[in-house]
Coordinates of N, CA and C and ligand atoms in Angstrom, one line a residue:
M1 N 116.4 103.7 97.1 CA 115.3 104.6 97.3 C 115.8 105.9 98.0
D2 N 115.4 107.0 97.4 CA 115.9 108.3 97.8 C 115.0 108.8 99.0
T3 N 115.6 109.0 100.1 CA 114.8 109.5 101.3 C 114.2 110.9 101.1
A4 N 114.9 111.7 100.3 CA 114.4 113.1 100.1 C 113.0 113.1 99.5
L5 N 112.6 112.0 98.8 CA 111.3 111.9 98.2 C 110.2 112.0 99.3
L6 N 110.5 111.4 100.4 CA 109.5 111.4 101.5 C 109.2 112.8 102.0
A7 N 110.3 113.7 102.0 CA 110.1 115.0 102.6 C 109.6 116.0 101.6
A8 N 109.3 115.6 100.4 CA 108.9 116.5 99.4 C 107.4 116.8 99.4
P9 N 106.9 118.0 99.7 CA 105.5 118.2 99.7 C 104.9 118.1 98.3
Q10 N 105.7 118.2 97.3 CA 105.2 118.1 95.9 C 104.7 116.7 95.6
L11 N 105.2 115.7 96.3 CA 104.8 114.3 96.1 C 103.3 114.2 96.6
Y12 N 103.0 114.9 97.7 CA 101.6 114.8 98.2 C 100.7 115.5 97.1
A13 N 101.1 116.6 96.6 CA 100.3 117.4 95.6 C 100.0 116.5 94.4
L14 N 101.1 115.8 94.0 CA 101.0 114.9 92.8 C 99.9 113.8 93.1
L15 N 100.0 113.2 94.2 CA 99.1 112.1 94.6 C 97.7 112.6 94.7
Q16 N 97.5 113.8 95.2 CA 96.2 114.3 95.4 C 95.6 114.5 94.0
R17 N 96.4 115.0 93.0 CA 95.9 115.2 91.7 C 95.5 113.9 91.0
C18 N 96.3 112.9 91.3 CA 96.0 111.5 90.8 C 94.6 111.0 91.4
D19 N 94.4 111.3 92.6 CA 93.1 110.9 93.3 C 92.0 111.6 92.7
E20 N 92.2 112.9 92.4 CA 91.1 113.7 91.7 C 90.8 113.2 90.4
D21 N 91.8 112.7 89.6 CA 91.6 112.1 88.3 C 90.8 110.8 88.4
L22 N 91.2 110.0 89.3 CA 90.5 108.7 89.5 C 89.0 108.9 89.9
A23 N 88.8 109.9 90.8 CA 87.4 110.2 91.2 C 86.6 110.8 90.1
A24 N 87.2 111.6 89.3 CA 86.5 112.2 88.1 C 86.0 111.1 87.2
A25 N 86.9 110.1 87.0 CA 86.6 109.0 86.1 C 85.4 108.2 86.6
Q26 N 85.4 108.0 87.9 CA 84.3 107.3 88.6 C 83.0 108.1 88.5
R27 N 83.1 109.4 88.6 CA 81.9 110.2 88.6 C 81.3 110.2 87.2
A28 N 82.2 110.2 86.2 CA 81.7 110.3 84.8 C 81.0 109.0 84.4
A29 N 81.4 107.9 85.1 CA 80.8 106.6 84.8 C 79.4 106.4 85.4
G30 N 79.0 107.3 86.4 CA 77.7 107.3 87.0 C 77.6 106.2 88.1
C31 N 76.4 106.1 88.6 CA 76.2 105.2 89.7 C 76.4 103.7 89.3
P32 N 77.3 103.0 90.1 CA 77.5 101.6 89.7 C 76.3 100.7 89.7
R33 N 75.2 101.1 90.4 CA 74.0 100.3 90.5 C 73.0 100.7 89.4
C34 N 72.7 102.0 89.4 CA 71.6 102.4 88.5 C 72.0 103.4 87.4
R35 N 73.3 103.8 87.3 CA 73.8 104.7 86.3 C 73.4 106.1 86.4
A36 N 72.7 106.5 87.5 CA 72.3 107.9 87.8 C 73.5 108.7 88.1
T37 N 73.3 110.0 88.2 CA 74.4 111.0 88.5 C 74.9 110.7 89.9
L38 N 76.2 110.9 90.0 CA 76.8 110.7 91.4 C 77.1 112.1 91.9
H39 N 76.8 112.3 93.2 CA 77.2 113.5 93.9 C 78.4 113.3 94.8
W40 N 79.1 114.4 95.1 CA 80.3 114.2 96.0 C 79.8 113.9 97.4
G41 N 80.5 112.9 98.0 CA 80.2 112.6 99.4 C 81.5 112.3 100.1
S42 N 82.5 113.1 99.9 CA 83.8 112.9 100.5 C 83.8 113.1 102.0
Y43 N 84.7 112.5 102.6 CA 84.7 112.6 104.1 C 86.2 112.8 104.6
P44 N 86.2 113.5 105.7 CA 87.6 113.9 106.2 C 88.3 112.7 106.7
R45 N 89.6 112.7 106.6 CA 90.5 111.7 107.1 C 91.6 112.4 107.7
K46 N 91.9 112.1 109.0 CA 93.0 112.7 109.7 C 94.2 111.8 109.4
P47 N 95.2 112.3 108.7 CA 96.3 111.4 108.3 C 97.2 111.2 109.5
R48 N 97.7 110.0 109.6 CA 98.7 109.6 110.7 C 100.0 109.1 110.0
G49 N 101.1 109.3 110.7 CA 102.3 108.9 110.2 C 102.7 109.6 108.9
V50 N 102.6 110.9 108.9 CA 102.9 111.6 107.7 C 104.1 112.6 108.0
P51 N 105.0 112.7 107.1 CA 106.1 113.7 107.3 C 105.5 115.1 107.5
R52 N 106.1 115.9 108.4 CA 105.6 117.3 108.7 C 105.4 118.1 107.4
S53 N 106.3 117.9 106.4 CA 106.2 118.7 105.2 C 104.9 118.4 104.4
W54 N 104.2 117.3 104.8 CA 103.0 116.9 104.0 C 101.7 117.4 104.7
I55 N 101.9 118.1 105.8 CA 100.7 118.5 106.5 C 100.2 119.8 105.8
V56 N 99.7 119.6 104.6 CA 99.3 120.7 103.8 C 98.1 120.2 103.1
G57 N 97.3 121.1 102.4 CA 96.3 120.7 101.5 C 95.1 120.0 102.2
D58 N 94.5 119.2 101.4 CA 93.2 118.7 101.6 C 93.3 117.2 101.9
W59 N 92.9 116.7 103.1 CA 93.0 115.3 103.4 C 91.7 114.6 103.4
R60 N 90.7 115.0 102.6 CA 89.5 114.2 102.5 C 89.7 113.0 101.6
R61 N 89.0 111.9 102.0 CA 89.0 110.8 101.1 C 87.9 111.1 100.1
L62 N 88.2 111.2 98.8 CA 87.2 111.5 97.8 C 86.2 110.3 97.7
S63 N 85.0 110.6 97.7 CA 84.0 109.6 97.6 C 82.7 110.2 97.0
L64 N 81.9 109.3 96.4 CA 80.7 109.7 95.7 C 79.5 108.9 96.2
C65 N 78.3 109.5 95.9 CA 77.1 109.0 96.4 C 76.0 109.2 95.3
C66 N 75.2 108.1 95.0 CA 74.1 108.2 94.0 C 73.1 109.3 94.4
A67 N 72.8 110.1 93.4 CA 71.8 111.3 93.6 C 70.4 110.8 93.8
R68 N 70.1 109.6 93.4 CA 68.7 109.1 93.5 C 68.4 108.7 94.9
R69 N 67.3 109.2 95.4 CA 66.9 108.9 96.8 C 66.7 107.5 97.1
D70 N 66.1 106.7 96.2 CA 65.8 105.3 96.4 C 67.0 104.4 96.2
C71 N 68.2 105.0 95.8 CA 69.4 104.2 95.6 C 70.4 104.5 96.6
R72 N 71.0 105.7 96.5 CA 72.0 106.2 97.5 C 73.2 105.3 97.6
Q73 N 73.5 104.6 96.5 CA 74.7 103.8 96.4 C 75.9 104.6 96.6
R74 N 76.8 104.2 97.5 CA 78.1 104.9 97.6 C 79.1 104.3 96.6
A75 N 79.9 105.2 96.0 CA 80.9 104.7 95.1 C 82.2 105.4 95.5
T76 N 83.2 104.6 96.0 CA 84.4 105.2 96.5 C 85.5 104.8 95.5
P77 N 86.0 105.8 94.8 CA 87.0 105.5 93.8 C 88.4 105.1 94.4
P78 N 89.2 104.4 93.6 CA 90.5 104.0 94.1 C 91.3 105.2 94.5
S79 N 92.2 105.0 95.4 CA 93.0 106.2 95.9 C 94.5 105.8 95.8
M80 N 95.3 106.9 95.5 CA 96.8 106.7 95.6 C 97.3 107.3 96.8
R81 N 96.4 108.0 97.6 CA 96.9 108.6 98.9 C 96.6 107.7 100.0
F82 N 95.4 107.1 100.1 CA 95.0 106.3 101.2 C 95.0 104.8 100.9
L83 N 95.7 104.1 101.7 CA 95.9 102.6 101.4 C 94.8 101.9 102.2
G84 N 93.8 101.4 101.5 CA 92.8 100.6 102.1 C 92.1 101.2 103.2
P85 N 91.7 100.5 104.2 CA 90.9 101.1 105.3 C 91.9 101.8 106.3
K86 N 93.1 101.7 106.1 CA 94.1 102.3 107.0 C 94.1 103.8 106.9
V87 N 94.4 104.4 108.0 CA 94.5 105.9 108.1 C 95.9 106.3 107.6
Y88 N 96.8 105.3 107.4 CA 98.1 105.7 106.9 C 98.1 106.0 105.4
V89 N 99.1 106.8 105.0 CA 99.1 107.2 103.7 C 100.0 106.3 102.8
G90 N 99.4 105.8 101.7 CA 100.0 104.8 100.9 C 101.5 105.1 100.6
A91 N 101.8 106.3 100.1 CA 103.1 106.6 99.7 C 104.1 106.4 100.9
V92 N 103.7 106.8 102.1 CA 104.6 106.7 103.2 C 104.8 105.2 103.6
V93 N 103.7 104.5 103.5 CA 103.8 103.0 103.8 C 104.7 102.3 102.8
V94 N 104.7 102.8 101.6 CA 105.6 102.2 100.6 C 107.1 102.6 100.9
L95 N 107.3 103.9 101.0 CA 108.7 104.4 101.2 C 109.3 103.9 102.5
V96 N 108.6 104.1 103.6 CA 109.2 103.7 104.8 C 109.5 102.2 104.9
A97 N 108.5 101.4 104.4 CA 108.7 100.0 104.4 C 109.9 99.6 103.5
A98 N 110.0 100.3 102.4 CA 111.1 100.0 101.4 C 112.4 100.4 102.1
L99 N 112.5 101.5 102.8 CA 113.7 101.9 103.4 C 114.1 101.0 104.6
R100 N 113.0 100.3 105.1 CA 113.2 99.4 106.3 C 113.9 98.2 105.8
C101 N 113.8 97.8 104.5 CA 114.5 96.7 104.0 C 116.0 96.8 104.2
G102 N 116.6 95.9 104.8 CA 118.1 96.0 105.1 C 118.3 97.1 106.0
P103 N 117.6 97.1 107.2 CA 117.7 98.3 108.1 C 119.0 98.3 108.9
T104 N 119.4 99.5 109.3 CA 120.4 99.6 110.3 C 119.7 100.3 111.5
P105 N 120.2 100.1 112.7 CA 119.5 100.8 113.8 C 119.4 102.3 113.6
A106 N 120.5 102.9 113.1 CA 120.5 104.3 112.8 C 119.4 104.8 111.9
R107 N 119.2 104.0 110.8 CA 118.2 104.3 109.8 C 116.8 104.2 110.5
C108 N 116.6 103.2 111.3 CA 115.3 103.1 112.0 C 115.0 104.3 112.9
R109 N 116.0 104.7 113.6 CA 115.8 105.8 114.5 C 115.5 107.1 113.7
L110 N 116.2 107.2 112.5 CA 116.0 108.4 111.7 C 114.5 108.4 111.1
L111 N 114.1 107.2 110.7 CA 112.7 107.1 110.2 C 111.7 107.4 111.3
E112 N 111.9 106.9 112.5 CA 111.0 107.2 113.6 C 110.9 108.7 113.9
Q113 N 112.0 109.4 113.9 CA 112.0 110.8 114.1 C 111.3 111.5 113.0
W114 N 111.6 111.1 111.8 CA 111.2 111.8 110.6 C 109.7 111.7 110.4
V115 N 109.2 110.5 110.4 CA 107.8 110.3 110.1 C 107.0 110.3 111.3
G116 N 107.6 110.2 112.5 CA 106.8 110.3 113.7 C 106.0 109.1 114.0
V117 N 106.4 108.0 113.5 CA 105.7 106.7 113.9 C 106.7 105.8 114.7
S118 N 106.1 105.0 115.5 CA 107.0 104.1 116.3 C 107.6 103.0 115.5
R119 N 108.6 102.4 116.1 CA 109.3 101.3 115.4 C 108.3 100.1 115.3
H120 N 107.4 100.0 116.2 CA 106.3 99.0 116.2 C 105.4 99.2 115.0
T121 N 105.1 100.4 114.7 CA 104.2 100.7 113.5 C 105.0 100.4 112.2
I122 N 106.3 100.7 112.2 CA 107.1 100.4 111.0 C 107.2 98.9 110.7
V123 N 107.3 98.2 111.8 CA 107.3 96.7 111.7 C 106.0 96.2 111.2
R124 N 104.9 96.8 111.7 CA 103.6 96.4 111.2 C 103.4 96.7 109.7
W125 N 103.9 97.8 109.2 CA 103.8 98.1 107.8 C 104.6 97.1 107.0
R126 N 105.7 96.7 107.5 CA 106.5 95.6 106.8 C 105.7 94.3 106.7
Q127 N 105.0 94.0 107.8 CA 104.2 92.8 107.9 C 103.0 92.9 106.9
W128 N 102.5 94.2 106.8 CA 101.4 94.4 105.8 C 101.8 93.9 104.4
W129 N 103.0 94.3 104.0 CA 103.5 93.9 102.7 C 103.8 92.4 102.6
T130 N 104.5 91.9 103.6 CA 105.0 90.5 103.4 C 104.1 89.4 103.9
E131 N 102.9 89.8 104.6 CA 102.0 88.8 105.0 C 100.5 89.2 104.6
T132 N 100.1 90.4 104.9 CA 98.7 90.7 104.6 C 98.4 90.8 103.1
L133 N 99.2 91.7 102.5 CA 99.0 91.9 101.0 C 99.0 90.7 100.2
I134 N 100.0 89.9 100.5 CA 100.2 88.7 99.6 C 99.2 87.6 99.8
A135 N 98.3 87.8 100.8 CA 97.2 86.8 101.0 C 95.9 87.3 100.3
T136 N 95.9 88.4 99.7 CA 94.7 89.0 99.1 C 94.5 88.4 97.7
P137 N 93.3 88.2 97.2 CA 93.0 87.8 95.9 C 93.6 88.7 94.8
F138 N 93.7 90.0 95.1 CA 94.3 91.0 94.2 C 95.8 90.6 94.0
W139 N 96.5 90.3 95.0 CA 97.9 90.0 94.9 C 98.1 88.7 94.1
R140 N 97.3 87.7 94.4 CA 97.4 86.4 93.7 C 97.2 86.6 92.2
A141 N 96.3 87.5 91.8 CA 96.0 87.7 90.4 C 97.1 88.6 89.8
A142 N 97.4 89.7 90.4 CA 98.3 90.7 89.9 C 99.8 90.3 89.9
A143 N 100.2 89.6 90.9 CA 101.6 89.2 91.1 C 101.9 88.0 90.1
A144 N 100.9 87.3 89.7 CA 101.1 86.2 88.7 C 101.7 86.7 87.4
A145 N 101.4 88.0 87.1 CA 101.8 88.6 85.8 C 103.3 89.1 85.9
L146 N 103.8 89.1 87.1 CA 105.2 89.6 87.3 C 106.2 88.5 87.1
M147 N 107.0 88.6 86.1 CA 108.0 87.6 85.8 C 109.4 88.2 85.7
P148 N 110.4 87.7 86.4 CA 110.3 86.6 87.4 C 109.5 87.1 88.6
P149 N 109.0 86.1 89.5 CA 108.3 86.5 90.6 C 109.1 87.5 91.6
V150 N 108.4 88.4 92.2 CA 109.1 89.3 93.1 C 109.4 88.6 94.4
A151 N 110.5 89.0 95.0 CA 111.0 88.5 96.3 C 110.1 89.0 97.4
I152 N 109.3 88.1 98.0 CA 108.3 88.5 99.0 C 109.1 89.1 100.2
G153 N 110.2 88.6 100.6 CA 110.9 89.0 101.8 C 111.4 90.5 101.6
Q154 N 111.6 90.9 100.4 CA 112.1 92.2 100.1 C 111.0 93.2 99.7
L155 N 109.8 92.9 99.9 CA 108.7 93.8 99.6 C 108.8 95.0 100.6
P156 N 108.4 96.3 100.1 CA 108.0 96.6 98.8 C 109.1 97.0 97.9
A157 N 110.4 97.0 98.4 CA 111.5 97.4 97.5 C 111.6 96.6 96.3
S158 N 111.3 95.3 96.4 CA 111.4 94.4 95.2 C 110.3 94.7 94.2
L159 N 109.2 95.3 94.6 CA 108.2 95.7 93.7 C 108.5 97.0 93.0
L160 N 109.0 97.9 93.8 CA 109.4 99.2 93.2 C 110.4 99.1 92.1
E161 N 111.3 98.1 92.2 CA 112.3 97.8 91.2 C 111.7 97.5 89.8
R162 N 110.4 97.0 89.8 CA 109.8 96.5 88.6 C 109.2 97.6 87.7
F163 N 109.1 98.8 88.3 CA 108.6 99.9 87.6 C 109.7 100.8 87.0
A164 N 109.5 101.4 85.9 CA 110.5 102.2 85.2 C 110.5 103.6 85.7
G165 N 111.7 104.3 85.5 CA 111.8 105.7 85.8 C 112.5 106.0 87.1
G166 N 112.4 107.3 87.4 CA 113.1 107.8 88.7 C 112.3 107.3 89.9
P167 N 112.8 107.6 91.1 CA 112.1 107.2 92.3 C 110.6 107.6 92.4
R168 N 110.4 108.9 92.0 CA 109.0 109.3 92.1 C 108.1 108.6 91.0
D169 N 108.6 108.4 89.8 CA 107.8 107.7 88.8 C 107.5 106.3 89.3
R170 N 108.5 105.6 89.9 CA 108.3 104.2 90.4 C 107.2 104.2 91.5
L171 N 107.3 105.1 92.4 CA 106.4 105.2 93.5 C 105.0 105.4 92.9
Q172 N 104.8 106.3 92.0 CA 103.5 106.6 91.4 C 103.0 105.4 90.7
A173 N 103.8 104.7 89.9 CA 103.4 103.5 89.2 C 103.0 102.4 90.2
L174 N 103.7 102.3 91.2 CA 103.4 101.2 92.2 C 102.0 101.5 92.9
L175 N 101.8 102.8 93.3 CA 100.5 103.1 93.9 C 99.4 103.0 93.0
R176 N 99.6 103.3 91.7 CA 98.5 103.1 90.7 C 98.2 101.6 90.5
W177 N 99.3 100.8 90.5 CA 99.1 99.3 90.4 C 98.3 98.8 91.5
L178 N 98.6 99.4 92.7 CA 98.0 98.9 94.0 C 96.6 99.4 94.2
A179 N 96.2 100.5 93.5 CA 95.0 101.2 93.7 C 93.7 100.4 93.8
P180 N 93.6 99.3 93.0 CA 92.3 98.5 93.1 C 92.0 98.0 94.5
I181 N 93.0 97.8 95.3 CA 92.7 97.2 96.7 C 92.2 98.3 97.6
T182 N 92.3 99.6 97.2 CA 91.9 100.7 98.1 C 90.3 100.9 98.0
T183 N 89.6 100.2 97.1 CA 88.2 100.4 97.0 C 87.5 99.4 97.9
G184 N 88.2 98.6 98.6 CA 87.5 97.6 99.5 C 86.7 96.6 98.7
Ligands
LIG1 ZN1 72.1 104.7 92.0

């Protein structure tokens, strides 16, 4: 995994465009309850644990709300930027946790300085992959399709390896694969 990818502000822009596409598709489908028009109801999210070069652009979580007063159903599209209810950014959680696989103390210190999160947080991100994620119904269904099975102890690096292309393509494909869990 190329560490330079984490520092690239273009990666953020790419993921933002992906989120805009996912939200546009949700909006085109209409209200999930009554099929009426959906209005924007996005909300601000203060990102944490983000490389300095990413503190750019628009950090709203894109969300939609039914226009009908008697419905008001909220529809939150999948996201490639925000991982689940966490304030942490999906791409960073993937990359940092992947880099943490086979760590050296020097590499850990570098990641702490670079991303500005504590060693404790990085350890929790690793636990999210190797304990929390694998207990979800999403994982049980989606991972069953991966042959041979991915090595749980090496997540998320072992999952990144399953997607084709360069580092950025793999990251994008993994986040898209994971996007269903971000809708709660
Ligand atoms: Zn509705």
